[in-house]
Coordinates of C-alpha atoms and ligand atoms in Angstrom, one line a residue:
X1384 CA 0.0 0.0 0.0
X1385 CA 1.6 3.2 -1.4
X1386 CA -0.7 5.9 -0.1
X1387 CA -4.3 5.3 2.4
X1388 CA -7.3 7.1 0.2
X1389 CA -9.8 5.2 -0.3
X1390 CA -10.9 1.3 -1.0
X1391 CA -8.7 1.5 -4.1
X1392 CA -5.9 1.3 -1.7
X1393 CA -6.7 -1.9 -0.3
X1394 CA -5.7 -5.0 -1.6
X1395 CA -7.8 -7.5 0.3
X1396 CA -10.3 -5.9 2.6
X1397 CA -10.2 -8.7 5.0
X1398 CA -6.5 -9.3 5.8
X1399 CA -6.7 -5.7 6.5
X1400 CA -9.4 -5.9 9.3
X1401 CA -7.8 -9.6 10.0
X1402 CA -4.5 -7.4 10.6
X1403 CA -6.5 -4.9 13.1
X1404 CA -8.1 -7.6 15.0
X1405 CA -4.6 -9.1 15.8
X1406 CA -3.7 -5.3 16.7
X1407 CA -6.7 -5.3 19.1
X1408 CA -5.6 -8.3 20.6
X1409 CA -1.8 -7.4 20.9
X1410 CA -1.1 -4.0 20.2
X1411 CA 2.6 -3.6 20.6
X1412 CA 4.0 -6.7 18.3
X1413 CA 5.4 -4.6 15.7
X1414 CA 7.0 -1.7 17.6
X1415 CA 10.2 -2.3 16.1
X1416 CA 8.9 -1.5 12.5
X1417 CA 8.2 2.2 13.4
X1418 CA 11.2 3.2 15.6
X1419 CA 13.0 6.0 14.1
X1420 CA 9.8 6.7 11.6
X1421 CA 8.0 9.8 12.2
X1422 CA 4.5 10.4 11.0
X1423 CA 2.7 13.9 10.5
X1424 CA -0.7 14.6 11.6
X1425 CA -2.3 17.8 9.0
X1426 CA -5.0 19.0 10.7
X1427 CA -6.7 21.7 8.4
X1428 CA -10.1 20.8 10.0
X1429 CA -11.4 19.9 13.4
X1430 CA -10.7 16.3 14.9
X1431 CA -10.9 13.8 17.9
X1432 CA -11.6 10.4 17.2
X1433 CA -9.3 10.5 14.0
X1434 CA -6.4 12.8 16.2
X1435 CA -6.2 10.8 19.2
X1436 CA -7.0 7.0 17.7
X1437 CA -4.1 7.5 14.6
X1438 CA -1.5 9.2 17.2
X1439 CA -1.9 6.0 19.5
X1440 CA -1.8 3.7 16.7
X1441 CA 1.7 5.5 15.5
X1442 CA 3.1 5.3 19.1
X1443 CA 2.1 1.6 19.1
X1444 CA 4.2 1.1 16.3
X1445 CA 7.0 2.6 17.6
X1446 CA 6.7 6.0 15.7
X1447 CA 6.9 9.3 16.8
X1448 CA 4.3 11.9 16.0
X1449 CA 4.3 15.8 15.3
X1450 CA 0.7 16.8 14.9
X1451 CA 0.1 20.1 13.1
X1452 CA -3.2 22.3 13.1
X1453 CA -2.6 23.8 10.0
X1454 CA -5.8 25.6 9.4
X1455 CA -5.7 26.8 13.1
X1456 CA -1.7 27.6 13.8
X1457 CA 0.2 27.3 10.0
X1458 CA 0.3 29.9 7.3
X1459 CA -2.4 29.6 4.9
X1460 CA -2.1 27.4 2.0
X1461 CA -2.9 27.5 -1.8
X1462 CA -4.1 24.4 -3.6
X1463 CA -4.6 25.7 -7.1
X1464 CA -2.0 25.0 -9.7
X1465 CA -0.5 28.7 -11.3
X1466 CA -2.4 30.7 -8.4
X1467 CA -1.5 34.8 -8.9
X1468 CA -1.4 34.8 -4.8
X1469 CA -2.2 38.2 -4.0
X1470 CA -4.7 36.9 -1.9
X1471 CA -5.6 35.4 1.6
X1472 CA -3.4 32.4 1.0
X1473 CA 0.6 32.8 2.1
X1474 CA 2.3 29.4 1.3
X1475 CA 1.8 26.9 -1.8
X1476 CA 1.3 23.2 -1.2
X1477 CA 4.3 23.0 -4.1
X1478 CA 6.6 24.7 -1.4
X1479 CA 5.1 23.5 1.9
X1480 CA 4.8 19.5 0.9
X1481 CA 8.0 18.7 0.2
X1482 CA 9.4 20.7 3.2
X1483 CA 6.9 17.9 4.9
X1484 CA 8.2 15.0 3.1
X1485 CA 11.6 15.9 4.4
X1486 CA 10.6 15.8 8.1
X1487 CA 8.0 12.8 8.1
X1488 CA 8.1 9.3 6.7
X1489 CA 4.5 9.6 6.5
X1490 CA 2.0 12.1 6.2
X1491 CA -1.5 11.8 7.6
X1492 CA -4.2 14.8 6.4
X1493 CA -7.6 15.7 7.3
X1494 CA -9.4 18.1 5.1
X1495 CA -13.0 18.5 4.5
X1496 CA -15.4 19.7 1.2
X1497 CA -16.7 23.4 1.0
X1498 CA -19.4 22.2 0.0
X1499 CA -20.2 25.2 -2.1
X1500 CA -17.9 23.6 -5.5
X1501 CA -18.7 19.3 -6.3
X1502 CA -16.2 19.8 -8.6
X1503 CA -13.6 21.1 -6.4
X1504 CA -14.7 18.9 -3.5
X1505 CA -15.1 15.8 -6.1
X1506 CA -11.4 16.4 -7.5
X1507 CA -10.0 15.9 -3.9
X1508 CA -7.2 18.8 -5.0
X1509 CA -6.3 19.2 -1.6
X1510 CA -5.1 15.3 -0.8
X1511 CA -4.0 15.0 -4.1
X1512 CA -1.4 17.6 -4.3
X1513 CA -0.5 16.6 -0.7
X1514 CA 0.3 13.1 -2.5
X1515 CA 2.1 15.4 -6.2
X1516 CA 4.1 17.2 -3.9
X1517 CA 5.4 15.4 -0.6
X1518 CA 7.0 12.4 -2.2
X1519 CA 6.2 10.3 1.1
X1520 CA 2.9 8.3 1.6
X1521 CA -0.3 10.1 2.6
X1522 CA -2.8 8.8 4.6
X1523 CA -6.2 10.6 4.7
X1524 CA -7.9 11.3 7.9
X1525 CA -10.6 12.3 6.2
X1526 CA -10.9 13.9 2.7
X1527 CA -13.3 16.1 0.6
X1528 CA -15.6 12.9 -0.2
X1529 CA -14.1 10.3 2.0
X1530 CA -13.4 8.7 5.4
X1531 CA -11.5 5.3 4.5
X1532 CA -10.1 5.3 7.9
X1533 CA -13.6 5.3 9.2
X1534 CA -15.0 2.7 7.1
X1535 CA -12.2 0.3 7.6
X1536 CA -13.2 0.7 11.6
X1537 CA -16.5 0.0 10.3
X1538 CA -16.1 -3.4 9.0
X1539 CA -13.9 -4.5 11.8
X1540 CA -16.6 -3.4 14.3
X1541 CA -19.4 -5.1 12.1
X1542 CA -17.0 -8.3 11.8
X1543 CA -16.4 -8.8 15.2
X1544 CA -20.2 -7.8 16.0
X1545 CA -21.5 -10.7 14.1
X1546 CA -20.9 -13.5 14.6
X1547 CA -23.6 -16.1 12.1
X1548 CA -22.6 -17.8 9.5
X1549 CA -25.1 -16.1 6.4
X1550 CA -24.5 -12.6 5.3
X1551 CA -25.8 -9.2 7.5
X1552 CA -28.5 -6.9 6.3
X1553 CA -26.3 -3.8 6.7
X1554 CA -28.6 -0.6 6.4
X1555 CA -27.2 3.2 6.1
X1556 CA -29.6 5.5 6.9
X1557 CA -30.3 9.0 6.6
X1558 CA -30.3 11.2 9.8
X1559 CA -31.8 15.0 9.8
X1560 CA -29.2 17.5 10.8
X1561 CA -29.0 21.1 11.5
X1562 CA -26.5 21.7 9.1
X1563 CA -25.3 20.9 5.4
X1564 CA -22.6 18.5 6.5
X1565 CA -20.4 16.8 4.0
X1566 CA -21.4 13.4 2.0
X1567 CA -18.1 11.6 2.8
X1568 CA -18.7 9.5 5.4
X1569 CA -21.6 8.0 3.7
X1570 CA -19.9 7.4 0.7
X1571 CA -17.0 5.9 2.0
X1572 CA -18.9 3.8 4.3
X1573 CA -21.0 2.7 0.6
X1574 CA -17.7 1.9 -1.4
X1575 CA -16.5 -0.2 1.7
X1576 CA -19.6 -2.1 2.0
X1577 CA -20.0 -3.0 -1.7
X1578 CA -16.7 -3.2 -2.6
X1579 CA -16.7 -5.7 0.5
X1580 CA -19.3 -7.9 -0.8
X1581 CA -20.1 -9.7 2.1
X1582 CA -23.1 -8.2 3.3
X1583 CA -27.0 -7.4 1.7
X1584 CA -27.1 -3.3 2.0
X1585 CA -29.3 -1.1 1.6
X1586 CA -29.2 2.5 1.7
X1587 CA -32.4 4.8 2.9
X1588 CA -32.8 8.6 2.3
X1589 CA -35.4 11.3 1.1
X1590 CA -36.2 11.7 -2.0
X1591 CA -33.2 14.1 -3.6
X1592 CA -30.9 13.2 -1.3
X1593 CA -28.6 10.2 -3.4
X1594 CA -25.5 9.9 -3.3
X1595 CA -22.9 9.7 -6.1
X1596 CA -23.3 6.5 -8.1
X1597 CA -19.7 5.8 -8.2
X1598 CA -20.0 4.6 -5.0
X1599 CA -23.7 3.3 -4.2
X1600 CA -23.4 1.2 -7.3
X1601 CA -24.0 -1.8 -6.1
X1602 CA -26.5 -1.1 -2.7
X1603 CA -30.2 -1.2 -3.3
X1604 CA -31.7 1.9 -2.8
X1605 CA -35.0 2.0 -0.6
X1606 CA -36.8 5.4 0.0
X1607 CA -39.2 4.2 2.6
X1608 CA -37.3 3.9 5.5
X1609 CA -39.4 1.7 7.6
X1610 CA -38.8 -0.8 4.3
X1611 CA -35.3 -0.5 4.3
X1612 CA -35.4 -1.1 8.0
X1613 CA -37.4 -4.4 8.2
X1614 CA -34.9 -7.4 9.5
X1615 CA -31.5 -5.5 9.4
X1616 CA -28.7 -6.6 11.4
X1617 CA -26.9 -3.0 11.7
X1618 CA -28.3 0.4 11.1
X1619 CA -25.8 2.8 9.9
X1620 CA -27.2 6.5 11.2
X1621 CA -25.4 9.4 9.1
X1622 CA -26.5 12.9 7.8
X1623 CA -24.9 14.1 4.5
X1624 CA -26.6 17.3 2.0
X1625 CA -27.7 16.8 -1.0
X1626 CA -25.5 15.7 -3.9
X1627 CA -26.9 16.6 -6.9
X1628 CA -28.1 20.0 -6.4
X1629 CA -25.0 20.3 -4.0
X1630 CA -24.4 21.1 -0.5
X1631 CA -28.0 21.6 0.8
X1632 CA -30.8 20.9 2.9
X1633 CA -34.2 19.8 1.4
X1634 CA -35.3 18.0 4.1
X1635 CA -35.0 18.2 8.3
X1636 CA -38.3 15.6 8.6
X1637 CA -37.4 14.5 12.4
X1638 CA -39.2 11.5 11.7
X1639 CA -36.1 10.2 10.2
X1640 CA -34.5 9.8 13.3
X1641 CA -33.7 6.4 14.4
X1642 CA -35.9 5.4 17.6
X1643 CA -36.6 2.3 19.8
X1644 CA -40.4 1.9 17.8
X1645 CA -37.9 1.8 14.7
X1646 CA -35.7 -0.5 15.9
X1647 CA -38.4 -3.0 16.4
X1648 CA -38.5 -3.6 12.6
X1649 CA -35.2 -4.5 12.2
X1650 CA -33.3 -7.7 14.1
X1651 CA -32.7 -6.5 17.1
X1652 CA -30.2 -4.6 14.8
X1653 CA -26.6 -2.5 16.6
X1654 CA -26.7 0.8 15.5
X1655 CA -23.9 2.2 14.2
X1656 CA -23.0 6.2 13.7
X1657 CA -19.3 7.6 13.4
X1658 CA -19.8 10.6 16.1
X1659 CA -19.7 13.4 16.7
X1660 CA -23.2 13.2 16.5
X1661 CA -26.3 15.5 17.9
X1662 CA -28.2 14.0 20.4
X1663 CA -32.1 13.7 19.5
X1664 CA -31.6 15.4 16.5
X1665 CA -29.7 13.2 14.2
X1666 CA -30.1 10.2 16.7
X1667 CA -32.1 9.5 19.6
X1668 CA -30.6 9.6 23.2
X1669 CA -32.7 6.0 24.1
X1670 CA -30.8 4.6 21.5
X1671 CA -27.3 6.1 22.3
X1672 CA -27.7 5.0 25.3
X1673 CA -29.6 1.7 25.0
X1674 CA -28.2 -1.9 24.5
X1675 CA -28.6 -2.3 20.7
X1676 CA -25.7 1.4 20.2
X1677 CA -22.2 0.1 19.0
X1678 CA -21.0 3.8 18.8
X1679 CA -18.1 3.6 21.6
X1680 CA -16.5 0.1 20.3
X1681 CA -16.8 1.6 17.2
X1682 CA -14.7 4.7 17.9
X1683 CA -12.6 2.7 19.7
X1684 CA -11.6 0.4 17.2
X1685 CA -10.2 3.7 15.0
X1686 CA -7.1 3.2 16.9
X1687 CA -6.5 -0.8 15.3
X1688 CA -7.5 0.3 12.3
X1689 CA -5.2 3.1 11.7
X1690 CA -2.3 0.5 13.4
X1691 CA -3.3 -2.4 10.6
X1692 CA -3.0 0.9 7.9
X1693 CA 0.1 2.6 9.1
X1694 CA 1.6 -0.9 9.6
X1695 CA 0.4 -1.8 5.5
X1696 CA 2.5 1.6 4.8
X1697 CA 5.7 1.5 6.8
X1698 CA 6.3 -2.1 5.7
X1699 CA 5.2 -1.2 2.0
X1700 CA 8.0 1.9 2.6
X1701 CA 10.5 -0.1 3.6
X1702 CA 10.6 -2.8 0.6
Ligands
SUO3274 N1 -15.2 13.2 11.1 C1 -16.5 12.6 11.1 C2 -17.6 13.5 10.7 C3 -17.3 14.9 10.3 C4 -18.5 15.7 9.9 N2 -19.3 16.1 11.0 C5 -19.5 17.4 11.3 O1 -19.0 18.2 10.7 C6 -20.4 17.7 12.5 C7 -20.5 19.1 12.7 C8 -21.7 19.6 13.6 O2 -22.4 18.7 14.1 O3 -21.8 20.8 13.7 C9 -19.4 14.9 8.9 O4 -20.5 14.7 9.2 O5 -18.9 14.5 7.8
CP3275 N1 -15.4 10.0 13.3 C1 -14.4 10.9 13.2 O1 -13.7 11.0 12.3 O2 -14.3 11.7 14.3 P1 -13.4 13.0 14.4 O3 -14.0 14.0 13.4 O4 -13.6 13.4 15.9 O5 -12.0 12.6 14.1

């Protein structure tokens, strides 16, 4: 593995969770492989889960860790290629990346859309010049459409959650939110899950509110949420705005928040979300707080999965 971005990376889904689980169970086998490696952590957008869970994973491994808050404490980069800068921005990523490469052996960076340009947000220009320009491997902590880390701690917490022998109905739902918030979890979690194959998933939303093809492809698409909901084994809660007409809210029905009446359809279903989340808005608190919520194992297993990921790049750096 070369660089973490999304699925693509990944060339066998389950020696990668396989690889997490063993993490899980002994964290601190391979802390030889990452002495003397230092990663980077880019922070250009708020973080905790995907901070805290990727800096223990490093330090498992031996590494040390610089994180930066670049959109909080750096100078102010450019993205665009040929930029007059005469504006707000100080520093290229052209000048600032390979300065990066130089210190790190690996570069970890979260960014998020503006959700005001798909075809900015779509061309992932920020993580990919990252990738032109610091000649070291990149690992995204979350990217204009995607959250691989995420979905990889997603199929490690459905794998260990179930336990039969026949595939899970694995449902993502839509959540209402209070504000436009970016469609990459959901389609991450989407090109995981089919790209996967081992599960029968559905996805639920209102009308207008699909996502990109390129990564539902595959997912049966069920607008009636109680329908979709009817003998799943996990319910996957998310908010994203719309995709088409981009970035906005049509709808903030609070009937399609998940609540214990709901979870009566399904199979005694864990519910799944990958916080932060807003209590009894975009989930109930009687299911955050009931038996059938996965949320905290969930969050916890960020920290194998970014140790199975880290330990796929070091060892791919090293051949
Ligand atoms: N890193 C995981 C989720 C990040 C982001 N949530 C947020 O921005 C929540 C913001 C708020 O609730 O105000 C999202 O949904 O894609
Ligand atoms: N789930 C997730 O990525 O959380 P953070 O935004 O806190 O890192």
């Amino acid at each position: 593995m070369k660089n973490f971005i999304s699925v693509n990376d990944v060339a066998d889904i389950d020696a990668l969770v396989a690889k997490a689980l063993d993490f899980k169970a002994n964290p601190l086998t391979s802390q030889a492989l990452g002495s003397n490696k230092r990663i980077g952590l880019l922070f250009l957008n708020p973080s905790m889960r995907t901070r805290l869970s990727t800096q223990i994973a490093a330090e498992n491994l031996g590494m040390k860790v610089i994180v930066f808050n670049v959109g909080q404490d750096g100078w102010a980069l450019e993205f665009e290629d040929e930029a007059i800068m005469s504006g707000n921005t100080v520093e290229h990523v052209k000048d600032a990346a390979p300065i990066m490469g130089k210190y790190f052996d690996v570069l970890g960076i979260r960014t998020f859309p503006s959700l005001q340009n798909k075809v900015d947000d779509y061309s992932e220009l920020y993580i990919n010049q990252f990738i032109k320009y610091a000649g070291i491997p990149v690992l995204s902590l979350e990217s204009a459409t995607l959250h691989p880390l995420q979905s990889l701690t997603d199929i490690i917490t459905i794998r260990e959650t179930f336990r039969e022998k026949r595939k899970p109905k694995i449902v993502l739902t839509w959540a209402p939110h209070v504000k436009a918030l970016p469609q990459c979890v959901a389609n991450s979690f989407s090109q995981w899950i089919n790209a996967w194959g081992e599960s029968d998933f559905v996805i639920t939303h209102p009308e207008d509110y699909e996502l990109d093809e390129k990564f539902t492809k595959g997912a049966s698409i069920e607008l009636d949420q109680k329908k979709a909901l009817k003998d799943a084994d996990f319910v996957y809660v998310k908010n994203w705005s719309t995709y088409t007409d981009y970035g906005r809210i049509y709808c903030n029905d609070p009937s399609w928040m998940l609540t214990n009446d709901k979870l009566q359809l399904t199979n005694n279903a864990k519910v799944m979300h990958c916080l932060p989340v807003r209590r009894n808005v975009e989930l109930s608190d009687e299911i955050l707080d009931g038996a059938n919520s996965v949320v905290t194992r969930q969050a916890s297993n960020r920290v194998w999965a970014a140790q199975a990921v880290l330990h796929e790049l070091l060892t791919n750096k090293l051949q």
